[in-house]
PDB file of C-alpha atoms in Angstrom:
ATOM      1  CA  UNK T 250       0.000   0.000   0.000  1.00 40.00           C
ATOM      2  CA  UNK T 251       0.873   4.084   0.141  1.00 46.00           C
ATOM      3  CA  UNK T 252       0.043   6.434   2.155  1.00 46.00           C
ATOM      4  CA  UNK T 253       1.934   9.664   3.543  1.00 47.00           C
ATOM      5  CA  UNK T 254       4.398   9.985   6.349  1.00 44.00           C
ATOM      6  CA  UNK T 255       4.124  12.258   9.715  1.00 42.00           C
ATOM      7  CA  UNK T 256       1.620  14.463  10.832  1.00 40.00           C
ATOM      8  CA  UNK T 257      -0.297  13.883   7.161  1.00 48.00           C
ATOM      9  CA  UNK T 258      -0.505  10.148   7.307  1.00 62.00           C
ATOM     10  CA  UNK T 259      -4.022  10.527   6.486  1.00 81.00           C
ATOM     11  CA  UNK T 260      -4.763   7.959   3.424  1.00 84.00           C
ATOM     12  CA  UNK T 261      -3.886   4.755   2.582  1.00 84.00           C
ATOM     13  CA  UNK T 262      -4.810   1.981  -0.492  1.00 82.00           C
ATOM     14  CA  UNK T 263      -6.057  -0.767   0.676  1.00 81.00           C
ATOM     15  CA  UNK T 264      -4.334  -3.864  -1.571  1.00 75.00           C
ATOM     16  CA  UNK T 265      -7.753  -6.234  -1.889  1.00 77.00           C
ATOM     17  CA  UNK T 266      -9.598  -8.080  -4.585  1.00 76.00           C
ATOM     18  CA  UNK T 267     -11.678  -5.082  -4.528  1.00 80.00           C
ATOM     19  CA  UNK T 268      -8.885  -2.255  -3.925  1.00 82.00           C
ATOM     20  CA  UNK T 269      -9.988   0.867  -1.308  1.00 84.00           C
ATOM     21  CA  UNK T 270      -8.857   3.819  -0.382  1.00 85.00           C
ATOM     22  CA  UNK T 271      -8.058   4.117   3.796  1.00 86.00           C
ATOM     23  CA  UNK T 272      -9.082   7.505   5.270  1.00 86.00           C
ATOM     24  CA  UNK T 273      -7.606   8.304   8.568  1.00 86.00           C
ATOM     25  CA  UNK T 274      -9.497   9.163  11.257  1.00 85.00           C
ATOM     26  CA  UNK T 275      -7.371  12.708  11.730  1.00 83.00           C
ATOM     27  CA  UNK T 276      -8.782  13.640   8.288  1.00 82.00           C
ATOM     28  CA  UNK T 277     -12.093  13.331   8.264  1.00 81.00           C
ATOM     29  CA  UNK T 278     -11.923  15.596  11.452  1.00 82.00           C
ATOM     30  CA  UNK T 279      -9.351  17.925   9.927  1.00 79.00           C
ATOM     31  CA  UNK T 280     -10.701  18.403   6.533  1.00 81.00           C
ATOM     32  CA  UNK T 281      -8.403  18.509   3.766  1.00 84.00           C
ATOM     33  CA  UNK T 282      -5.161  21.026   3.593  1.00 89.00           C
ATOM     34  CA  UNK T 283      -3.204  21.397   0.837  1.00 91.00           C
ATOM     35  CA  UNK T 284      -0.832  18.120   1.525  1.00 91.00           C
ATOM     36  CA  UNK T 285      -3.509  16.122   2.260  1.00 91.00           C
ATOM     37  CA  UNK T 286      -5.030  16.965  -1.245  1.00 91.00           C
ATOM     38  CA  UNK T 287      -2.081  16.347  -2.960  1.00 93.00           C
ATOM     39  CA  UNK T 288      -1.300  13.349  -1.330  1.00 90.00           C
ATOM     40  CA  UNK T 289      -5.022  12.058  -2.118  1.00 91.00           C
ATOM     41  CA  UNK T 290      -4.284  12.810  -5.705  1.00 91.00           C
ATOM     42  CA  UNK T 291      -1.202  10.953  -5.612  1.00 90.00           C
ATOM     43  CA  UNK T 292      -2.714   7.608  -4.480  1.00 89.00           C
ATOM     44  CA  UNK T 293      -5.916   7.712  -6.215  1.00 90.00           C
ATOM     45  CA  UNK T 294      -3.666   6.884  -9.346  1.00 90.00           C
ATOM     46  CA  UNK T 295      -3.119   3.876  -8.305  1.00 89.00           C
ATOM     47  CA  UNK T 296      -7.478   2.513  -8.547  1.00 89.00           C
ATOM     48  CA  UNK T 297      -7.318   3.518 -12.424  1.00 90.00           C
ATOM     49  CA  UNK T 298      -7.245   0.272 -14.806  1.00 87.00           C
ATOM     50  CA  UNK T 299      -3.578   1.205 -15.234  1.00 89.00           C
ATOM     51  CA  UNK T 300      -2.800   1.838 -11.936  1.00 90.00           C
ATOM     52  CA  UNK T 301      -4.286  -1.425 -10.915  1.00 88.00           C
ATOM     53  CA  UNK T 302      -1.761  -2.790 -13.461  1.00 88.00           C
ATOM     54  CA  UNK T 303       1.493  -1.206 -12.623  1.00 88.00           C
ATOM     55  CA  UNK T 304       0.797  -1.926  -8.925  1.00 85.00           C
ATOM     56  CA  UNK T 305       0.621  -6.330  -9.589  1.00 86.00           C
ATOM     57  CA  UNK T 306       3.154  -6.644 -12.165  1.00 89.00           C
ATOM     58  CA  UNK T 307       7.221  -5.402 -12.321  1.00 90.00           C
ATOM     59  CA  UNK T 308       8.504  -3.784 -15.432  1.00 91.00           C
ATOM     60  CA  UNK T 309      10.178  -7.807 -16.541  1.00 92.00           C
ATOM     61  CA  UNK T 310       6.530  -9.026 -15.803  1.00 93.00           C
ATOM     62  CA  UNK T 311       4.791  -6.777 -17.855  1.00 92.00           C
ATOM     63  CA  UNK T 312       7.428  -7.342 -20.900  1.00 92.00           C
ATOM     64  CA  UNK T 313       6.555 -11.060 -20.773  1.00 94.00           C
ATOM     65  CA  UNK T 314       3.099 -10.034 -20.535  1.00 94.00           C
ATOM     66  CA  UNK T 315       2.927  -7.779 -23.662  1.00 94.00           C
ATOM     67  CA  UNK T 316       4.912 -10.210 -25.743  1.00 93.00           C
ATOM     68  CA  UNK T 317       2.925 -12.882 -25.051  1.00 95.00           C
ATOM     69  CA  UNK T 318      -0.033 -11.067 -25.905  1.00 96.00           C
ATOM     70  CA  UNK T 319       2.117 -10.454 -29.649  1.00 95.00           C
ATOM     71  CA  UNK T 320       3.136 -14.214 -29.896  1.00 94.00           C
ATOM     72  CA  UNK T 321      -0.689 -14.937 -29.070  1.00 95.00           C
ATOM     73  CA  UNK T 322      -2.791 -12.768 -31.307  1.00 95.00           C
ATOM     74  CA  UNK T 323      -0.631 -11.564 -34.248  1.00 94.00           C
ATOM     75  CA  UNK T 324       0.953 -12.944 -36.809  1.00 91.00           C
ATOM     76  CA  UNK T 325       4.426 -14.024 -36.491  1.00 87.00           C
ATOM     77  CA  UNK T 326       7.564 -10.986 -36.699  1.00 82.00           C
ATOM     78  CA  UNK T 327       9.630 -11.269 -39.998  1.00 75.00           C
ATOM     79  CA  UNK T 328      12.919 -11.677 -37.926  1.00 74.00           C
ATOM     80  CA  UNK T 329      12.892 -13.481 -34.580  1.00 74.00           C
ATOM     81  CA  UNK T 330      10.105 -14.041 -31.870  1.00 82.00           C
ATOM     82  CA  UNK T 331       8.581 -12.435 -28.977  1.00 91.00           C
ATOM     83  CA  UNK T 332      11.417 -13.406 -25.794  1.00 88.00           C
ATOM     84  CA  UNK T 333      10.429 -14.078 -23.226  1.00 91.00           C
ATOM     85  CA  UNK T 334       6.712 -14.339 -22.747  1.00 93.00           C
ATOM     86  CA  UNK T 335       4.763 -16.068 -19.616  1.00 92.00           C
ATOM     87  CA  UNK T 336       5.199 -20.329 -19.603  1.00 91.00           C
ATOM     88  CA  UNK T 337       1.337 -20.217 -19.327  1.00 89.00           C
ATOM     89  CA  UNK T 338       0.844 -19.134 -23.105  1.00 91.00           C
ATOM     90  CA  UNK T 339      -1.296 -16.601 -24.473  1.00 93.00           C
ATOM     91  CA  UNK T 340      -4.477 -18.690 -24.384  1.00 94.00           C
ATOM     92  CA  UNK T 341      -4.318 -18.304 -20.994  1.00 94.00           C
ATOM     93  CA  UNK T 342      -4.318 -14.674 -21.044  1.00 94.00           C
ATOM     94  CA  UNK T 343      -6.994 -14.741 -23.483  1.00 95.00           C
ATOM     95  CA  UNK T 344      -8.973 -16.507 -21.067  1.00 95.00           C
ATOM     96  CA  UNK T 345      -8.951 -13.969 -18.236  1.00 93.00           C
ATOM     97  CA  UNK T 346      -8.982 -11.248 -20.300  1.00 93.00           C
ATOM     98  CA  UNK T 347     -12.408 -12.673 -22.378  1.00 96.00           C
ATOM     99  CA  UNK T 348     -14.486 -14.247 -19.347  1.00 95.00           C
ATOM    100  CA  UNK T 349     -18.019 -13.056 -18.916  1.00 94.00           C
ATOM    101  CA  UNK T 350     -17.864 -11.158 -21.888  1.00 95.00           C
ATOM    102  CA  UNK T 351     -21.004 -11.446 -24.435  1.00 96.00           C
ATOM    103  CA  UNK T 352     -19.845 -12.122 -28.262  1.00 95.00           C
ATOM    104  CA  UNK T 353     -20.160  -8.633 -29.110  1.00 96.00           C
ATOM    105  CA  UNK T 354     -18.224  -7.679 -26.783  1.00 97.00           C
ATOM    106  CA  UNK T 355     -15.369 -10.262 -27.149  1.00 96.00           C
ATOM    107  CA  UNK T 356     -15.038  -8.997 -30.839  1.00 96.00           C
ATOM    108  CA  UNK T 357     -14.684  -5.266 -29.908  1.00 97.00           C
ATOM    109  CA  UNK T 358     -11.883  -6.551 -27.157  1.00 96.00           C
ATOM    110  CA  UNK T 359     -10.276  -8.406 -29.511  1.00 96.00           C
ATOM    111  CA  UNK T 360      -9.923  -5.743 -31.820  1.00 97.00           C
ATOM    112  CA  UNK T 361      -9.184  -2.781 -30.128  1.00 97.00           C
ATOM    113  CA  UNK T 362      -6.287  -5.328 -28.670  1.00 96.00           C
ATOM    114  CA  UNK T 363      -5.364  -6.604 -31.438  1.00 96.00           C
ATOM    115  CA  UNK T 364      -4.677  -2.709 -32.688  1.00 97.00           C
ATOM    116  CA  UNK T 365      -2.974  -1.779 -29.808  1.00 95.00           C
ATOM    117  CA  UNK T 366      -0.497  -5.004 -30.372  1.00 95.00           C
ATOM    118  CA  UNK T 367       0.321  -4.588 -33.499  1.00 95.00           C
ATOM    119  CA  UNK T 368       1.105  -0.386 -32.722  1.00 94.00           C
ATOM    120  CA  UNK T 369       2.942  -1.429 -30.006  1.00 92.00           C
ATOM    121  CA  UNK T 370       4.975  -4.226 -32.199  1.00 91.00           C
ATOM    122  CA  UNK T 371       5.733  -1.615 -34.406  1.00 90.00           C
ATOM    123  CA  UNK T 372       7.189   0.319 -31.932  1.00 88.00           C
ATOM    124  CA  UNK T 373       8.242  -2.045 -29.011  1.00 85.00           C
ATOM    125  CA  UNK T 374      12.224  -1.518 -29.395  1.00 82.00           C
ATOM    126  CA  UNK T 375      11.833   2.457 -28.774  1.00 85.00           C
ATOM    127  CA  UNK T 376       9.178   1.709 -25.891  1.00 84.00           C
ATOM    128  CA  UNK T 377      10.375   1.649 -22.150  1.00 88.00           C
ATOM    129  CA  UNK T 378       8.233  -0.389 -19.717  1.00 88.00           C
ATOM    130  CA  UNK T 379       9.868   1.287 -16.967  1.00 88.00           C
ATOM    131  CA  UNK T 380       9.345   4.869 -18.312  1.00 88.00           C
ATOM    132  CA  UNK T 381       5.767   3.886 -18.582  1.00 88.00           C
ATOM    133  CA  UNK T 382       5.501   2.659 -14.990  1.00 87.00           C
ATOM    134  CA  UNK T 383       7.238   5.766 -13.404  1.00 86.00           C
ATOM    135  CA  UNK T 384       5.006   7.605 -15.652  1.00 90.00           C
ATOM    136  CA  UNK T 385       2.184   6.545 -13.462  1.00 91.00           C
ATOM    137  CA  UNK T 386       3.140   8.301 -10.684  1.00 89.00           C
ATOM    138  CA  UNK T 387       4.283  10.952 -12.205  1.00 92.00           C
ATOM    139  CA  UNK T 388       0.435  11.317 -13.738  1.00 94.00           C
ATOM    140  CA  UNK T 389      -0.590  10.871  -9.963  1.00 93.00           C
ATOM    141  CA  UNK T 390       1.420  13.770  -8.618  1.00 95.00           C
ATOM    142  CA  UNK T 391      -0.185  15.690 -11.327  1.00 95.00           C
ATOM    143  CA  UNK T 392      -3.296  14.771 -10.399  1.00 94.00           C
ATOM    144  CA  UNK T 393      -2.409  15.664  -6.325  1.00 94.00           C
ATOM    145  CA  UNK T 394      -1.283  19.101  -8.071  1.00 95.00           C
ATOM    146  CA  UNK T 395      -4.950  19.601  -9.634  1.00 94.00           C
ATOM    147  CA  UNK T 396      -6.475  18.741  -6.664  1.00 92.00           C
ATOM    148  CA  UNK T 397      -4.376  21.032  -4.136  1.00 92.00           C
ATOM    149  CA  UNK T 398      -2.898  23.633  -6.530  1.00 90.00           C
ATOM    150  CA  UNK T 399      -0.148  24.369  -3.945  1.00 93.00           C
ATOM    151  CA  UNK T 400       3.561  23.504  -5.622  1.00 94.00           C
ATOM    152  CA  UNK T 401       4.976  24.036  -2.194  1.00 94.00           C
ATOM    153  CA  UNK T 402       2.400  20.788  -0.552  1.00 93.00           C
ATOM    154  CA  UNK T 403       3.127  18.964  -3.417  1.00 93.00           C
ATOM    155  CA  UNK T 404       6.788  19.131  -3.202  1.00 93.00           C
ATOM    156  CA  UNK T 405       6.643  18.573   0.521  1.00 92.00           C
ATOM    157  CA  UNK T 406       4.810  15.169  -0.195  1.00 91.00           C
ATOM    158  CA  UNK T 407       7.393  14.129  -2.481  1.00 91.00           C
ATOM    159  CA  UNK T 408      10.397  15.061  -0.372  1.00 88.00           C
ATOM    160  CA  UNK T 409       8.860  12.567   2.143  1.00 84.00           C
ATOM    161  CA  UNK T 410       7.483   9.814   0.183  1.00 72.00           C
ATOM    162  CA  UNK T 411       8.808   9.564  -3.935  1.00 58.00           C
ATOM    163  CA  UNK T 412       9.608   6.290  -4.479  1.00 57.00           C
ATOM    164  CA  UNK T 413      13.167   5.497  -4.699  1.00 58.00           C
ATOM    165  CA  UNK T 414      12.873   3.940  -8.570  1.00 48.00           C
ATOM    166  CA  UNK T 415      11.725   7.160  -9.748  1.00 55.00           C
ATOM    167  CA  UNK T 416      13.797   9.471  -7.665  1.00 83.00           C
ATOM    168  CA  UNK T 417      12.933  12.694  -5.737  1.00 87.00           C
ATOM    169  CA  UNK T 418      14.323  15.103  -7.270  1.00 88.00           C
ATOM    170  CA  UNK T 419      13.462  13.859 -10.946  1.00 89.00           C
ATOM    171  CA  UNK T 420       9.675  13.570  -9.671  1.00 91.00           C
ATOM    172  CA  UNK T 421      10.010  17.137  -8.207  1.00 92.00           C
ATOM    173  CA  UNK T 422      11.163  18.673 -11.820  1.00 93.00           C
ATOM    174  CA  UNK T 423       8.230  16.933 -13.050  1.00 94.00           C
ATOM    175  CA  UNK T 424       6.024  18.357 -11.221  1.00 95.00           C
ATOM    176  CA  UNK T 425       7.135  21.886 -12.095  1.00 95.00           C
ATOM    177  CA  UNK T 426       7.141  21.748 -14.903  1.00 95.00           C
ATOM    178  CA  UNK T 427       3.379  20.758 -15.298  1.00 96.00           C
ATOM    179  CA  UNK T 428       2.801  23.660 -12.925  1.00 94.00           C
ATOM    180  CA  UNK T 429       4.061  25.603 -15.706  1.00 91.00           C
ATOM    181  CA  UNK T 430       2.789  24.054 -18.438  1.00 93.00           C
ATOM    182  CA  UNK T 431      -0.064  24.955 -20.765  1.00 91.00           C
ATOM    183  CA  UNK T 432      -1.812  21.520 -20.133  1.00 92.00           C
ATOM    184  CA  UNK T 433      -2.291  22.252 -16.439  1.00 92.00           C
ATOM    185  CA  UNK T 434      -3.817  25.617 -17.265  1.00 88.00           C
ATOM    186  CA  UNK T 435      -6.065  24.778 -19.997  1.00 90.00           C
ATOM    187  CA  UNK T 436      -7.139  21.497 -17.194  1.00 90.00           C
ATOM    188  CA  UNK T 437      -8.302  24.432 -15.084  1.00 87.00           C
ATOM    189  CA  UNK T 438      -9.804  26.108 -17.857  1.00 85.00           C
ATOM    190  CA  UNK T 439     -11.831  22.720 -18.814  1.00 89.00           C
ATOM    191  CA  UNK T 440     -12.773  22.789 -14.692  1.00 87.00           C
ATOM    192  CA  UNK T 441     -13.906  26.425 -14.853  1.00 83.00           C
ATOM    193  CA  UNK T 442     -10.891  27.128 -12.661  1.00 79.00           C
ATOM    194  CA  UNK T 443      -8.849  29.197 -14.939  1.00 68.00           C
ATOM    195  CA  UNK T 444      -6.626  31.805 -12.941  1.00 59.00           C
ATOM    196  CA  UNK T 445      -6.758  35.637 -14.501  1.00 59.00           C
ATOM    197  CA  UNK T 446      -4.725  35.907 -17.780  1.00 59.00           C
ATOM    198  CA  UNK T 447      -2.556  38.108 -15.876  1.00 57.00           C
ATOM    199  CA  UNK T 448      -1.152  35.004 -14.058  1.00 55.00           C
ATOM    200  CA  UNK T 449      -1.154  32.906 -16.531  1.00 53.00           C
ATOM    201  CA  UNK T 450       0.122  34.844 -19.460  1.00 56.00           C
ATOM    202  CA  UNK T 451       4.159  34.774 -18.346  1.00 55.00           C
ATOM    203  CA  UNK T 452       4.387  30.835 -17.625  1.00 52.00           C
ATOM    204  CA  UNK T 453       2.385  30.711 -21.154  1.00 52.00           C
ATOM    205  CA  UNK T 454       4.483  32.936 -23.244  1.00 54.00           C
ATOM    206  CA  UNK T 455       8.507  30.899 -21.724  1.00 51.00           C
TER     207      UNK T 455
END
């Protein structure tokens, strides 16, 4: 599980069947500050369907899964195979991935999966499993930075709790940079909670 350290321990996941989200009992009688709100941001990464994902499986266990998902469901590569991929086979992933779907359904899975396999075949040598799993929590301290829009919480939080795989101080220049950046501004925007041009306009025009 994760939660936040000292005085703003206040959530927690819960690592179930079902996954939850623990809520201290000091913040439902403190309300939310700034920390808390990032920190809340920061977990609730982690209940998305690729959260869910990068929290079961390492960066070698997701390889073997994506390449046996290739060897299963496309046609073979011109040059070599897909190495290594999981000893149970891809039928067994097709298994879990197709029970209690209808027929319809099954046949939109199959190919919108089938598309993503063979973009991701195309381009498997210049992907990074382990960018794309320190990418998650760099989308969840962006989503802690939404939530509290206070850089100062935000970078508290980190200082006390990034994850050693990512690093501190390369999750900290993440995050200021998306406090610059015109993606966070026009997500305000979209939320109706646009700051005055004024503001905005000299992180907009570097």
């Amino acid at each position: 599980s994760a939660s936040t350290t000292g005085s703003e321990a206040s959530f927690a996941l819960l690592p179930a069947a079902e996954p939850g989200l623990l809520i201290s009992r000091e913040a439902l009688k403190g309300g939310i500050t700034p920390m808390r709100a990032f920190a809340l941001g920061r977990l609730m990464i982690w209940l998305s369907p690729q959260g869910l994902l990068g929290s079961c499986v390492d960066a070698d266990q997701l390889q073997m899964i994506l390449n046996t998902l290739c060897q299963h469901f496309l046609p073979p590569p011109p040059t070599g195979g897909w190495s290594p991929v999981l000893p149970e086979g891809g039928r067994a992933l097709e298994k879990v991935l197709f029970q209690g779907l209808s027929s319809a359904e099954k046949k939109k899975l199959r190919t919108d999966l089938v598309d993503a396999l063979e973009r991701y075949a195309h381009l498997h040598r210049q992907i990074h499993v382990t960018d794309w799993l320190a990418g998650l929590g760099y989308t969840g301290d962006r989503f802690g930075f939404f939530l509290s829009s206070d850089l100062a919480s935000g970078v508290s939080v980190l200082q006390k709790n990034a994850d050693q795989a990512m690093g501190v101080r390369l999750a900290i220049k993440e995050l200021v940079l998306y406090s610059a950046s015109e993606d966070y501004f026009k997500l305000r925007h979209d939320f109706r909670l646009a700051l005055p041009d004024s503001q905005t306009a000299p992180f907009l025009a570097l």
